[in-house]
Each structure stands twice: as structure tokens, then as C-alpha cells.
């Protein structure tokens, strides 16, 4: 009976211990998970910023090409109209 009481006291002490207790370890695990999630969010945000910059640059280039070909179209229509 004495051994069981000693084991129970030891387990009870470790559960509430500020260094080794299961609650302390659980809190530490959650804090670590939160830090990892925050880092992942930061990385994703940085990646999205780069993607936005890249897509904006590509859209601007596409818009410039569209304007170029629209001008050529107008010139060709004017040239064809003058031949008629």
C-alpha cells in the first residue's frame, strides 16, 4: 500500500510540476505549434506578395502587347479603307 501511495504522489507531483508536468508540456507543445503556424503564415504571405508582383508585371506586359496589336489593327483597317 505504501508503494502505491508513493507512486500516486510521484505521478501527481509530475502532473502539476512546472518543469515536467503534462500540462506544462502540453502548453509548450501548443506554443511550439503556434510558432510554427505563424512562421508558415509569414512564409505564405511572402510568397503571395511575390506572386502578386509577378502577376502584376505579366499583366502590364500583356496589356502593353494588346495595345500594340490594337494599334496595328487600326492602322491596317485605315490602310484597307483607303484602298477601297
Coordinates of N, CA and C in Angstrom, one line a residue:
X1 N 0.8 -1.2 0.0 CA 0.0 0.0 0.0 C 0.9 1.3 0.0
X2 N 2.0 1.2 0.7 CA 2.9 2.3 0.8 C 3.5 2.7 -0.6
X3 N 3.8 1.6 -1.4 CA 4.4 1.8 -2.7 C 3.3 2.5 -3.6
X4 N 2.1 2.1 -3.6 CA 1.1 2.6 -4.4 C 0.9 4.1 -4.1
X5 N 0.9 4.4 -2.8 CA 0.7 5.8 -2.4 C 1.9 6.7 -2.8
X6 N 3.1 6.1 -2.8 CA 4.3 6.8 -3.2 C 4.2 7.1 -4.7
X7 N 3.8 6.0 -5.5 CA 3.7 6.2 -6.9 C 2.6 7.2 -7.3
X8 N 1.5 7.2 -6.6 CA 0.5 8.2 -6.8 C 1.0 9.6 -6.5
X9 N 1.7 9.8 -5.4 CA 2.2 11.1 -5.1 C 3.2 11.5 -6.1
X10 N 4.1 10.6 -6.6 CA 5.0 11.0 -7.6 C 4.4 11.4 -8.9
X11 N 3.4 10.6 -9.3 CA 2.6 11.0 -10.5 C 1.9 12.3 -10.4
X12 N 1.3 12.5 -9.3 CA 0.5 13.7 -9.0 C 1.4 14.9 -9.0
X13 N 2.7 14.7 -8.5 CA 3.6 15.8 -8.4 C 4.1 16.1 -9.9
X14 N 4.3 15.1 -10.7 CA 4.8 15.4 -12.0 C 3.7 16.0 -12.9
X15 N 2.5 15.7 -12.7 CA 1.4 16.3 -13.5 C 1.3 17.7 -13.2
X16 N 1.6 18.2 -11.9 CA 1.5 19.6 -11.6 C 2.8 20.3 -11.6
X17 N 3.9 19.6 -11.8 CA 5.2 20.2 -11.8 C 5.3 21.2 -12.9
X18 N 6.0 22.3 -12.5 CA 6.2 23.4 -13.5 C 7.2 23.1 -14.5
X19 N 8.1 22.1 -14.3 CA 9.1 21.8 -15.3 C 8.8 20.5 -16.1
X20 N 8.2 19.5 -15.5 CA 8.0 18.3 -16.2 C 6.5 17.8 -16.3
X21 N 5.6 18.6 -15.8 CA 4.2 18.2 -15.7 C 3.6 18.1 -17.1
X22 N 2.6 17.3 -17.2 CA 2.0 17.1 -18.5 C 1.3 18.4 -19.0
X23 N 0.8 19.2 -18.1 CA 0.1 20.5 -18.5 C 1.2 21.4 -19.1
X24 N 2.3 21.5 -18.4 CA 3.4 22.3 -18.9 C 3.9 21.8 -20.2
X25 N 4.0 20.5 -20.4 CA 4.5 20.0 -21.7 C 3.4 20.3 -22.8
X26 N 2.2 20.2 -22.4 CA 1.1 20.4 -23.4 C 1.1 21.9 -23.8
X27 N 1.3 22.8 -22.8 CA 1.3 24.2 -23.2 C 2.5 24.5 -24.1
X28 N 3.7 23.9 -23.7 CA 4.9 24.1 -24.5 C 4.6 23.6 -26.0
X29 N 4.0 22.4 -26.1 CA 3.7 21.9 -27.4 C 2.8 22.8 -28.2
X30 N 1.7 23.4 -27.5 CA 0.8 24.3 -28.2 C 1.5 25.6 -28.6
X31 N 2.4 26.1 -27.8 CA 3.2 27.3 -28.1 C 4.1 27.0 -29.3
X32 N 4.7 25.8 -29.3 CA 5.6 25.5 -30.5 C 4.7 25.4 -31.7
X33 N 3.6 24.8 -31.6 CA 2.7 24.7 -32.8 C 2.3 26.0 -33.3
X34 N 1.9 26.9 -32.4 CA 1.5 28.3 -32.8 C 2.7 29.0 -33.5
X35 N 3.9 28.9 -32.9 CA 5.0 29.5 -33.6 C 5.2 28.9 -35.0
X36 N 5.1 27.6 -35.1 CA 5.2 27.0 -36.5 C 4.2 27.5 -37.4
X37 N 2.9 27.6 -36.9 CA 1.9 28.2 -37.8 C 2.1 29.6 -38.2
X38 N 2.6 30.4 -37.2 CA 2.9 31.8 -37.5 C 4.0 31.9 -38.6
X39 N 5.0 31.1 -38.5 CA 6.1 31.1 -39.5 C 5.5 30.6 -40.8
X40 N 4.7 29.6 -40.9 CA 4.1 29.2 -42.1 C 3.2 30.3 -42.8
X41 N 2.5 31.0 -41.9 CA 1.6 32.1 -42.4 C 2.5 33.2 -43.0
X42 N 3.6 33.5 -42.3 CA 4.5 34.5 -42.8 C 5.1 34.1 -44.1
X43 N 5.5 32.9 -44.2 CA 6.1 32.4 -45.5 C 5.1 32.4 -46.6
X44 N 3.9 32.0 -46.3 CA 2.8 32.0 -47.4 C 2.5 33.5 -47.8
X45 N 2.5 34.4 -46.8 CA 2.2 35.8 -47.1 C 3.3 36.4 -48.0
X46 N 4.6 36.0 -47.7 CA 5.7 36.5 -48.5 C 5.6 35.9 -49.9
X47 N 5.2 34.6 -50.0 CA 5.1 34.0 -51.3 C 3.9 34.7 -52.1
X48 N 2.8 35.0 -51.5 CA 1.7 35.6 -52.1 C 2.1 37.0 -52.6
X49 N 2.9 37.7 -51.8 CA 3.4 39.1 -52.2 C 4.2 39.0 -53.5
X50 N 5.1 38.0 -53.5 CA 5.9 37.8 -54.8 C 5.1 37.4 -56.0
X51 N 4.1 36.5 -55.7 CA 3.2 36.1 -56.8 C 2.4 37.3 -57.3
X52 N 1.9 38.2 -56.4 CA 1.2 39.4 -56.8 C 2.1 40.3 -57.7
X53 N 3.3 40.5 -57.3 CA 4.2 41.3 -58.0 C 4.5 40.7 -59.4
X54 N 4.7 39.4 -59.5 CA 4.9 38.7 -60.7 C 3.7 38.8 -61.7
X55 N 2.5 38.6 -61.1 CA 1.3 38.6 -62.0 C 1.0 40.1 -62.4
X56 N 1.3 41.0 -61.6 CA 1.1 42.4 -62.0 C 2.0 42.8 -63.1
X57 N 3.3 42.4 -63.0 CA 4.2 42.6 -64.1 C 3.8 41.9 -65.4
X58 N 3.4 40.7 -65.3 CA 2.9 40.0 -66.5 C 1.7 40.6 -67.1
X59 N 0.8 41.0 -66.3 CA -0.5 41.7 -66.8 C -0.1 43.0 -67.5
X60 N 0.8 43.7 -66.9 CA 1.2 45.0 -67.6 C 1.8 44.7 -68.9
X61 N 2.7 43.7 -69.0 CA 3.3 43.3 -70.3 C 2.2 42.9 -71.3
X62 N 1.3 42.1 -70.8 CA 0.2 41.7 -71.7 C -0.7 42.8 -72.2
X63 N -0.9 43.8 -71.3 CA -1.7 44.9 -71.6 C -1.0 45.8 -72.7
X64 N 0.3 45.9 -72.5 CA 1.1 46.6 -73.5 C 1.1 46.0 -74.9
X65 N 1.2 44.6 -74.9 CA 1.2 43.9 -76.2 C -0.2 44.1 -76.8
X66 N -1.3 44.0 -76.0 CA -2.6 44.2 -76.6 C -2.8 45.5 -77.2
X67 N -2.3 46.5 -76.5 CA -2.3 47.9 -77.1 C -1.5 48.0 -78.4
X68 N -0.4 47.4 -78.4 CA 0.5 47.4 -79.6 C -0.3 46.8 -80.8
X69 N -0.9 45.6 -80.6 CA -1.6 44.9 -81.7 C -2.9 45.6 -82.0
X70 N -3.5 46.3 -81.1 CA -4.7 47.1 -81.4 C -4.4 48.3 -82.3
X71 N -3.2 48.9 -82.0 CA -2.8 50.0 -82.9 C -2.5 49.4 -84.3
X72 N -1.8 48.3 -84.4 CA -1.6 47.7 -85.7 C -2.9 47.4 -86.4
X73 N -3.9 46.9 -85.7 CA -5.2 46.6 -86.3 C -5.8 47.9 -86.9
X74 N -5.7 49.0 -86.1 CA -6.3 50.2 -86.5 C -5.6 50.7 -87.8
X75 N -4.3 50.6 -87.8 CA -3.5 51.0 -89.0 C -3.9 50.2 -90.2
X76 N -4.0 48.9 -90.0 CA -4.4 48.1 -91.2 C -5.8 48.4 -91.7
X77 N -6.7 48.6 -90.7 CA -8.1 49.0 -91.2 C -8.1 50.3 -91.9
X78 N -7.3 51.2 -91.5 CA -7.2 52.5 -92.2 C -6.6 52.3 -93.6
X79 N -5.6 51.5 -93.6 CA -4.9 51.3 -94.9 C -5.9 50.5 -95.9
X80 N -6.6 49.6 -95.4 CA -7.6 48.9 -96.2 C -8.7 49.8 -96.7
X81 N -9.2 50.6 -95.8 CA -10.3 51.5 -96.1 C -9.8 52.5 -97.2
X82 N -8.6 52.9 -97.2 CA -8.1 53.9 -98.2 C -7.9 53.2 -99.6
X83 N -7.8 51.9 -99.6 CA -7.7 51.2 -100.9 C -9.0 51.0 -101.6
X84 N -10.1 51.0 -100.8 CA -11.4 50.8 -101.4 C -11.9 51.9 -102.2

